[in-house]
Coordinates of C-alpha atoms in Angstrom, one line a residue:
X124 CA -135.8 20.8 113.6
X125 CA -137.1 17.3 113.3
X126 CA -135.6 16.2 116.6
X127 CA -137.1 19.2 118.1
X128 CA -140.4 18.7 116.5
X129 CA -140.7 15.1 117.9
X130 CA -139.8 16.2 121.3
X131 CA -142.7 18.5 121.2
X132 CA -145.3 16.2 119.7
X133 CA -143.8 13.8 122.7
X134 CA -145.0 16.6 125.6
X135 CA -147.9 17.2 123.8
X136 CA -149.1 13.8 123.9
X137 CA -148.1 13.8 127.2
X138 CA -150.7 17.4 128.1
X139 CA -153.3 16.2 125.9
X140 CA -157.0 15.8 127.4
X141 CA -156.9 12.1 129.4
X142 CA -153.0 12.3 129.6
X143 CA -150.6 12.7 132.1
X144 CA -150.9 16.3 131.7
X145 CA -154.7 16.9 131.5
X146 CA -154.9 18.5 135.0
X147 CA -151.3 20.1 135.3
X148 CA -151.3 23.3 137.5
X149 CA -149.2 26.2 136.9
X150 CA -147.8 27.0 139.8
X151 CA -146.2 30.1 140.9
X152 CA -144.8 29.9 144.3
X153 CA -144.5 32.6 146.9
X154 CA -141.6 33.7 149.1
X155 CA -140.7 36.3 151.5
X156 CA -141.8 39.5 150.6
X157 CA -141.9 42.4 147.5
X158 CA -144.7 44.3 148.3
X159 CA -146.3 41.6 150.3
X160 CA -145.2 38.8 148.0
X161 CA -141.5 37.3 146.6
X162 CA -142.5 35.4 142.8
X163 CA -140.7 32.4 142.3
X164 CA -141.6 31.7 138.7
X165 CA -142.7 27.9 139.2
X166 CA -144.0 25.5 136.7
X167 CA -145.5 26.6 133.3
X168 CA -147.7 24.3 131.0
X169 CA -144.9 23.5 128.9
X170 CA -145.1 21.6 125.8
X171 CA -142.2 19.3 124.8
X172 CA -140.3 21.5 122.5
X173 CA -136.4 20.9 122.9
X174 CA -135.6 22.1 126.3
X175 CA -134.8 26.0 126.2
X176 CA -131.0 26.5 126.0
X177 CA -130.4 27.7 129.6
X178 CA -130.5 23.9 130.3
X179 CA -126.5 23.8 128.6
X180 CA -125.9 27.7 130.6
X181 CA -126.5 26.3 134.3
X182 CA -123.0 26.1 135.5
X183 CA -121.7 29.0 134.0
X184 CA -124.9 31.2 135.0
X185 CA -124.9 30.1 138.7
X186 CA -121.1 31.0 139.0
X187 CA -121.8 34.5 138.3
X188 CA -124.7 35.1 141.2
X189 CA -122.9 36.6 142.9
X190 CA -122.3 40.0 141.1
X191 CA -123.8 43.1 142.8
X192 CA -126.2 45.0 140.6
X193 CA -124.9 48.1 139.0
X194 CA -125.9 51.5 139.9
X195 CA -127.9 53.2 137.2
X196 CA -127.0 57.2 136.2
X197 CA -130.4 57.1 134.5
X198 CA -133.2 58.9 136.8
X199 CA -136.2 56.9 137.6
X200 CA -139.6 57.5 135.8
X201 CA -143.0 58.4 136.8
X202 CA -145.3 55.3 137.0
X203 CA -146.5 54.5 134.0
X204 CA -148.2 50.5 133.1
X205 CA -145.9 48.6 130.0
X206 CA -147.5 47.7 126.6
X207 CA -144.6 46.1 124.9
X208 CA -141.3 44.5 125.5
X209 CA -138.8 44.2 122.7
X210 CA -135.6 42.2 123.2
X211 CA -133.7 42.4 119.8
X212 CA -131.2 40.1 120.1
X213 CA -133.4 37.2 120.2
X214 CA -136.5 38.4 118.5
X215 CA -138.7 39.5 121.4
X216 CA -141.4 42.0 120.5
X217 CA -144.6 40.9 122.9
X218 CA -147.6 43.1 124.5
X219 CA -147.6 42.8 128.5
X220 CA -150.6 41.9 130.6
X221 CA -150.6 42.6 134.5
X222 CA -149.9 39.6 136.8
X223 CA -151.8 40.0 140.3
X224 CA -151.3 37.8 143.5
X225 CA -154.4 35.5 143.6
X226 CA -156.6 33.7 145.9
X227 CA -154.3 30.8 146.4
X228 CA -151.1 33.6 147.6
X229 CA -149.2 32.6 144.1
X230 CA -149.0 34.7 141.4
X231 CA -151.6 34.7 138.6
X232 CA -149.2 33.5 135.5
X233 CA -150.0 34.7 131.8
X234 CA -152.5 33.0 130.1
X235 CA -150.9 29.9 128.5
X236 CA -153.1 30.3 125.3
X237 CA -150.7 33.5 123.8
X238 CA -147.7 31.9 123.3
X239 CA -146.6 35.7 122.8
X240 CA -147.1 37.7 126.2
X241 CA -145.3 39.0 128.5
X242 CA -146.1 39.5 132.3
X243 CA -145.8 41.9 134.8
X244 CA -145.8 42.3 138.7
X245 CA -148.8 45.0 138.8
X246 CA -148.4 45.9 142.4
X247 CA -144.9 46.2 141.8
X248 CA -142.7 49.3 140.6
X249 CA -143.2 49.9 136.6
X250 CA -140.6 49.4 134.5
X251 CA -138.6 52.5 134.7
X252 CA -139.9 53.5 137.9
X253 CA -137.3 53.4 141.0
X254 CA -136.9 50.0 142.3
X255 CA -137.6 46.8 141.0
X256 CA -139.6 45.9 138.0
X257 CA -141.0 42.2 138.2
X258 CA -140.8 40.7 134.1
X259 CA -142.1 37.1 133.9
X260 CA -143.5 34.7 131.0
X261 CA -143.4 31.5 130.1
X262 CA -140.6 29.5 128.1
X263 CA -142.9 27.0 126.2
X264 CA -146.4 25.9 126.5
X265 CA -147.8 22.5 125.0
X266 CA -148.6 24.2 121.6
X267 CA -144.8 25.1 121.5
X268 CA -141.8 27.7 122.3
X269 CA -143.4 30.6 124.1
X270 CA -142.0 34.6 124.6
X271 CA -138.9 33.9 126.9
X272 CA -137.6 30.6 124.9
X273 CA -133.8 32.5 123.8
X274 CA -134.0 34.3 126.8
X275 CA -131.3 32.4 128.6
X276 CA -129.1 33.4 124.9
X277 CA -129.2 37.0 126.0
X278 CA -125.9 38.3 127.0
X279 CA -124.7 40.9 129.1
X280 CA -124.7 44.3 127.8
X281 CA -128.0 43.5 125.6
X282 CA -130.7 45.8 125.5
X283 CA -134.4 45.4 126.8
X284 CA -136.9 48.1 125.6
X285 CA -140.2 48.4 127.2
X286 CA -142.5 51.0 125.8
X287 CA -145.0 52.4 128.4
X288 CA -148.7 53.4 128.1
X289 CA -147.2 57.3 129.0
X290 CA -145.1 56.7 125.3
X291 CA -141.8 56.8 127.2
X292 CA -139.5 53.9 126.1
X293 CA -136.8 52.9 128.7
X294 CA -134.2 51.7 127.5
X295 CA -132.2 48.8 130.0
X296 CA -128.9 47.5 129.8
X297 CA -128.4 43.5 130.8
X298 CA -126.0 43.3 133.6
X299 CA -126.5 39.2 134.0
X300 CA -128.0 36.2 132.6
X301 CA -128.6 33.8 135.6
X302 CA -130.0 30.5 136.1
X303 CA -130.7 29.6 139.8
X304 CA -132.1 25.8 140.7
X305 CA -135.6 26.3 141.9
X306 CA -134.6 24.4 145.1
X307 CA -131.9 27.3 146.0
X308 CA -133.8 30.3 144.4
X309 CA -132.4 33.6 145.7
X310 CA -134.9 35.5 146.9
X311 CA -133.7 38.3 148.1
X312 CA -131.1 39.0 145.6
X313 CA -133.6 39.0 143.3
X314 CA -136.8 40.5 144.3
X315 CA -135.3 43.0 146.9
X316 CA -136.1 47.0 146.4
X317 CA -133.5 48.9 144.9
X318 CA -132.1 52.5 144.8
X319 CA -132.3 52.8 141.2
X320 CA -134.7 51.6 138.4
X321 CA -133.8 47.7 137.4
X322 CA -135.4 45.2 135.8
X323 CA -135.6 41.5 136.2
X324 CA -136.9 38.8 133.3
X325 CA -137.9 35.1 134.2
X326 CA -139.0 32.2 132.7
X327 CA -138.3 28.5 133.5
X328 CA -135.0 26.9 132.5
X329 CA -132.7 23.9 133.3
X330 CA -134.4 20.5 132.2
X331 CA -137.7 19.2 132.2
X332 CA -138.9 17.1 134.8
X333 CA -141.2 14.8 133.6
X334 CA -142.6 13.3 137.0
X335 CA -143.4 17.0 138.6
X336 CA -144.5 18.3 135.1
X337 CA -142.3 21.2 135.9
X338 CA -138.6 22.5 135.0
X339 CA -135.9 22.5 137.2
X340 CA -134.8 25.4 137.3
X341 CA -135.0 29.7 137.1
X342 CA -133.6 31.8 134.2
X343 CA -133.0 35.6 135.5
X344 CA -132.0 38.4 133.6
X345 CA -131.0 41.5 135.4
X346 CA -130.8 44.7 133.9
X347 CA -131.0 48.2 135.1
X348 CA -132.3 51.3 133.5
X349 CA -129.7 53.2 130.8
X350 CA -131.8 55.6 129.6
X351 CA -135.3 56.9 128.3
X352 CA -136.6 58.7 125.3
X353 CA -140.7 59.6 124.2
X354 CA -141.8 57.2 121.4

């Protein structure tokens, strides 16, 4: 806790006003299409906590990419917008807020001020909806760890609850935990429509580079809808 303490006073130094950090960007980079727009879940304004754990899961993510998603028996819902994501296994219980394309083509991230938010692809399906469900947030930010910091520690056959403004929770079942270099990001694996209701989760992963302010690399979770029940 002490190393991990200095690390992030180090990054903080670093993002404080008059630093190195004091005009970092978030940036959220666009690809082919979903919808009009592929996210690649770029930069964050990460602090210098320790780096999250999907830095030691590289290898051993990236040799799984090539699974094929599984087909769910649960039907798809209605649209309905998400209001909270809960991730038991590694503590996650966080409000959503709706992520939009912006001016610049890249998607808007989640403000970096709630170190406790989840974000979602509003133009995309909603979570339980057929098709793909965008999840995204960020792994630290310079005041410390941030919602998706364990999410490379979530393991296949894990559970993701999102509750939804229409008081259905759907229940999804982890099929994967990948991490894909941001330099060889899959696109189309990732952000294609699907038959069924999935979900994907991403944050930033891998190390920190300290001379693009940025991590290296993408940590996915895909998971696809098990089942649904009224809150």
């Amino acid at each position: 806790m002490a190393q991990q303490s200095a690390q992030h006073s180090a990054r903080a130094a670093e993002n404080a006003p008059g630093g190195d950090g004091s005009s970092r960007v978030l940036g959220w980079a666009t690809g082919a299409a979903l919808l009009g727009a592929f996210l690649i879940y770029n930069s964050v304004d990460a602090s210098e906590a320790a780096p999250p754990p999907a830095a030691a899961v590289v290898a051993q993510a990236t040799a799984h990419a090539a699974a094929p998603p599984p087909v769910s028996a649960a039907p798809g819902l209605p649209a309905s917008r998400p209001t909270l994501l809960t991730i038991p296994d590694i503590g996650v219980s966080a409000p959503f807020t709706p992520l939009h394309i912006g001016t610049s083509g890249k998607l808007d991230p989640p403000p970096s001020d709630n170190n406790n938010l989840a974000g979602w692809y509003a133009e995309g399906p909603t979570p339980g909806e057929r098709g793909n469900s965008i999840v995204a947030g960020h792994v630290d930010t310079k005041t410390g760890p941030a919602v998706f910091f364990l999410l490379s520690m979530v393991k296949p056959g894990a559970t993701a609850e999102i509750t939804r403004a229409d008081g259905v929770i759907a229940k999804f079942k982890v099929d994967s935990v990948e991490t894909f270099s941001k330099n060889n990001f899959p696109d189309q694996r990732v952000y294609a429509d699907t038959p069924n209701a999935q979900l994907r989760i991403i944050t930033c992963g891998g190390a920190y580079d300290h001379s693009k302010k940025d991590y290296t690399d993408n940590v996915v979770v895909f998971a696809h809808l098990e089942s649904s029940r009224q809150g």
